[in-house]
Each structure stands twice: as C-alpha cells, then as structure tokens.
C-alpha cells in the first residue's frame, strides 16, 4: 500500500458553468488536473479559492469536503476529495 502526500500543483484547469445534474447548485466551479508530488495526475475540484486566480503550477493540497447531498435534507451526504491552495488560512 502506498500513501500519497496529498500535495501537488495545478497542471491544467477549467471552469464549469453548465454543471451536470446534482452539481448545478455549485456552478460555476473550477476543476483541475492536479499533478501530485509523487507524479500521478488526477482530476479534482478546486475549493477555497476566494478571489485568488488559478494558475498553472499553483501549489495545492488535498482536503475532504462535502460533494453533494442525495435526496431531501435528511438524505445521505457524500464526501470526497478536493484541492485548495497550499498554505490556505481560513478567515
């Protein structure tokens, strides 16, 4: 088993304005191809950007975030990984 560090950099990115069903409440949002420090590339949504522009090569770190809620207010919450700017400090 191999544990990845969760750190990497933005390799490429795009902003989604017309989101698929189930994600339309969060549009627009940015999805990036992230190159992990260990080498592999993966796709993930970026979060905690605020007014900070996304740039190729921008250092990012993985965080666990809520992706969606299935059904009504008592429905199942679905969590997954996203990436935020490295060194992010909540305000």
mmCIF file of C-alpha atoms in Angstrom:
data_model
loop_
_atom_site.group_PDB
_atom_site.id
_atom_site.type_symbol
_atom_site.label_atom_id
_atom_site.label_comp_id
_atom_site.label_asym_id
_atom_site.label_seq_id
_atom_site.Cartn_x
_atom_site.Cartn_y
_atom_site.Cartn_z
ATOM 1 C CA UNK A 1 0.000 0.000 0.000
ATOM 2 C CA UNK A 2 1.237 3.499 -0.845
ATOM 3 C CA UNK A 3 0.109 6.695 0.895
ATOM 4 C CA UNK A 4 0.222 9.857 -1.204
ATOM 5 C CA UNK A 5 1.145 13.160 0.453
ATOM 6 C CA UNK A 6 -1.936 14.991 -0.856
ATOM 7 C CA UNK A 7 0.245 17.800 -2.175
ATOM 8 C CA UNK A 8 0.735 18.764 -5.777
ATOM 9 C CA UNK A 9 0.343 21.509 -8.346
ATOM 10 C CA UNK A 10 -2.230 22.580 -10.914
ATOM 11 C CA UNK A 11 -1.262 21.040 -14.248
ATOM 12 C CA UNK A 12 -4.322 22.326 -16.147
ATOM 13 C CA UNK A 13 -7.780 23.632 -15.245
ATOM 14 C CA UNK A 14 -11.187 24.742 -16.494
ATOM 15 C CA UNK A 15 -14.240 26.425 -15.008
ATOM 16 C CA UNK A 16 -17.586 24.628 -15.278
ATOM 17 C CA UNK A 17 -20.543 26.946 -15.880
ATOM 18 C CA UNK A 18 -23.142 24.379 -17.048
ATOM 19 C CA UNK A 19 -22.880 21.680 -14.370
ATOM 20 C CA UNK A 20 -24.380 18.187 -14.626
ATOM 21 C CA UNK A 21 -27.491 17.276 -12.617
ATOM 22 C CA UNK A 22 -26.734 17.114 -8.921
ATOM 23 C CA UNK A 23 -23.927 19.667 -9.111
ATOM 24 C CA UNK A 24 -25.792 22.612 -10.645
ATOM 25 C CA UNK A 25 -26.175 24.357 -7.256
ATOM 26 C CA UNK A 26 -22.406 24.842 -7.016
ATOM 27 C CA UNK A 27 -21.798 26.174 -10.544
ATOM 28 C CA UNK A 28 -19.645 27.834 -11.564
ATOM 29 C CA UNK A 29 -16.764 25.818 -10.119
ATOM 30 C CA UNK A 30 -13.207 25.075 -11.160
ATOM 31 C CA UNK A 31 -11.893 21.586 -11.918
ATOM 32 C CA UNK A 32 -8.177 20.951 -12.234
ATOM 33 C CA UNK A 33 -5.829 18.276 -13.429
ATOM 34 C CA UNK A 34 -3.513 18.058 -10.414
ATOM 35 C CA UNK A 35 -0.019 16.600 -10.661
ATOM 36 C CA UNK A 36 0.739 15.055 -7.282
ATOM 37 C CA UNK A 37 4.205 15.471 -5.759
ATOM 38 C CA UNK A 38 4.694 11.724 -6.284
ATOM 39 C CA UNK A 39 3.994 12.026 -10.021
ATOM 40 C CA UNK A 40 0.463 10.794 -10.834
ATOM 41 C CA UNK A 41 -2.129 13.128 -12.380
ATOM 42 C CA UNK A 42 -5.710 13.219 -11.128
ATOM 43 C CA UNK A 43 -8.814 15.322 -11.655
ATOM 44 C CA UNK A 44 -10.388 17.231 -8.767
ATOM 45 C CA UNK A 45 -12.490 20.259 -7.990
ATOM 46 C CA UNK A 46 -10.655 23.259 -6.523
ATOM 47 C CA UNK A 47 -12.015 24.894 -3.381
ATOM 48 C CA UNK A 48 -11.255 27.777 -1.004
ATOM 49 C CA UNK A 49 -10.043 29.973 -3.870
ATOM 50 C CA UNK A 50 -11.821 33.181 -2.873
ATOM 51 C CA UNK A 51 -10.608 35.896 -5.249
ATOM 52 C CA UNK A 52 -7.281 34.145 -5.868
ATOM 53 C CA UNK A 53 -6.801 33.393 -9.571
ATOM 54 C CA UNK A 54 -5.937 29.826 -10.559
ATOM 55 C CA UNK A 55 -2.588 29.441 -12.299
ATOM 56 C CA UNK A 56 -0.723 26.567 -13.906
ATOM 57 C CA UNK A 57 1.931 25.428 -11.405
ATOM 58 C CA UNK A 58 -0.026 26.741 -8.400
ATOM 59 C CA UNK A 59 0.746 24.573 -5.331
ATOM 60 C CA UNK A 60 -2.326 22.805 -3.906
ATOM 61 C CA UNK A 61 -3.178 20.392 -1.089
ATOM 62 C CA UNK A 62 -5.934 17.813 -0.769
ATOM 63 C CA UNK A 63 -8.863 18.342 1.618
ATOM 64 C CA UNK A 64 -12.025 16.346 2.326
ATOM 65 C CA UNK A 65 -15.211 18.229 1.507
ATOM 66 C CA UNK A 66 -18.920 17.588 1.026
ATOM 67 C CA UNK A 67 -19.615 16.903 -2.646
ATOM 68 C CA UNK A 68 -23.401 16.655 -2.576
ATOM 69 C CA UNK A 69 -26.475 15.573 -0.646
ATOM 70 C CA UNK A 70 -28.672 12.846 -2.096
ATOM 71 C CA UNK A 71 -32.382 13.395 -1.645
ATOM 72 C CA UNK A 72 -34.005 15.845 0.767
ATOM 73 C CA UNK A 73 -32.498 17.481 3.869
ATOM 74 C CA UNK A 74 -32.368 14.044 5.533
ATOM 75 C CA UNK A 75 -30.617 12.445 2.552
ATOM 76 C CA UNK A 76 -27.176 10.901 2.546
ATOM 77 C CA UNK A 77 -24.222 13.321 2.463
ATOM 78 C CA UNK A 78 -21.497 12.358 0.001
ATOM 79 C CA UNK A 79 -17.931 13.404 0.859
ATOM 80 C CA UNK A 80 -14.835 13.251 -1.309
ATOM 81 C CA UNK A 81 -11.557 14.983 -2.015
ATOM 82 C CA UNK A 82 -10.960 18.445 -3.440
ATOM 83 C CA UNK A 83 -7.824 20.571 -3.611
ATOM 84 C CA UNK A 84 -7.236 24.034 -2.185
ATOM 85 C CA UNK A 85 -4.302 26.455 -2.475
ATOM 86 C CA UNK A 86 -1.388 25.176 -0.370
ATOM 87 C CA UNK A 87 -0.992 27.022 2.905
ATOM 88 C CA UNK A 88 -4.633 28.163 2.906
ATOM 89 C CA UNK A 89 -5.578 30.011 6.091
ATOM 90 C CA UNK A 90 -9.353 30.273 6.805
ATOM 91 C CA UNK A 91 -10.609 33.773 7.572
#
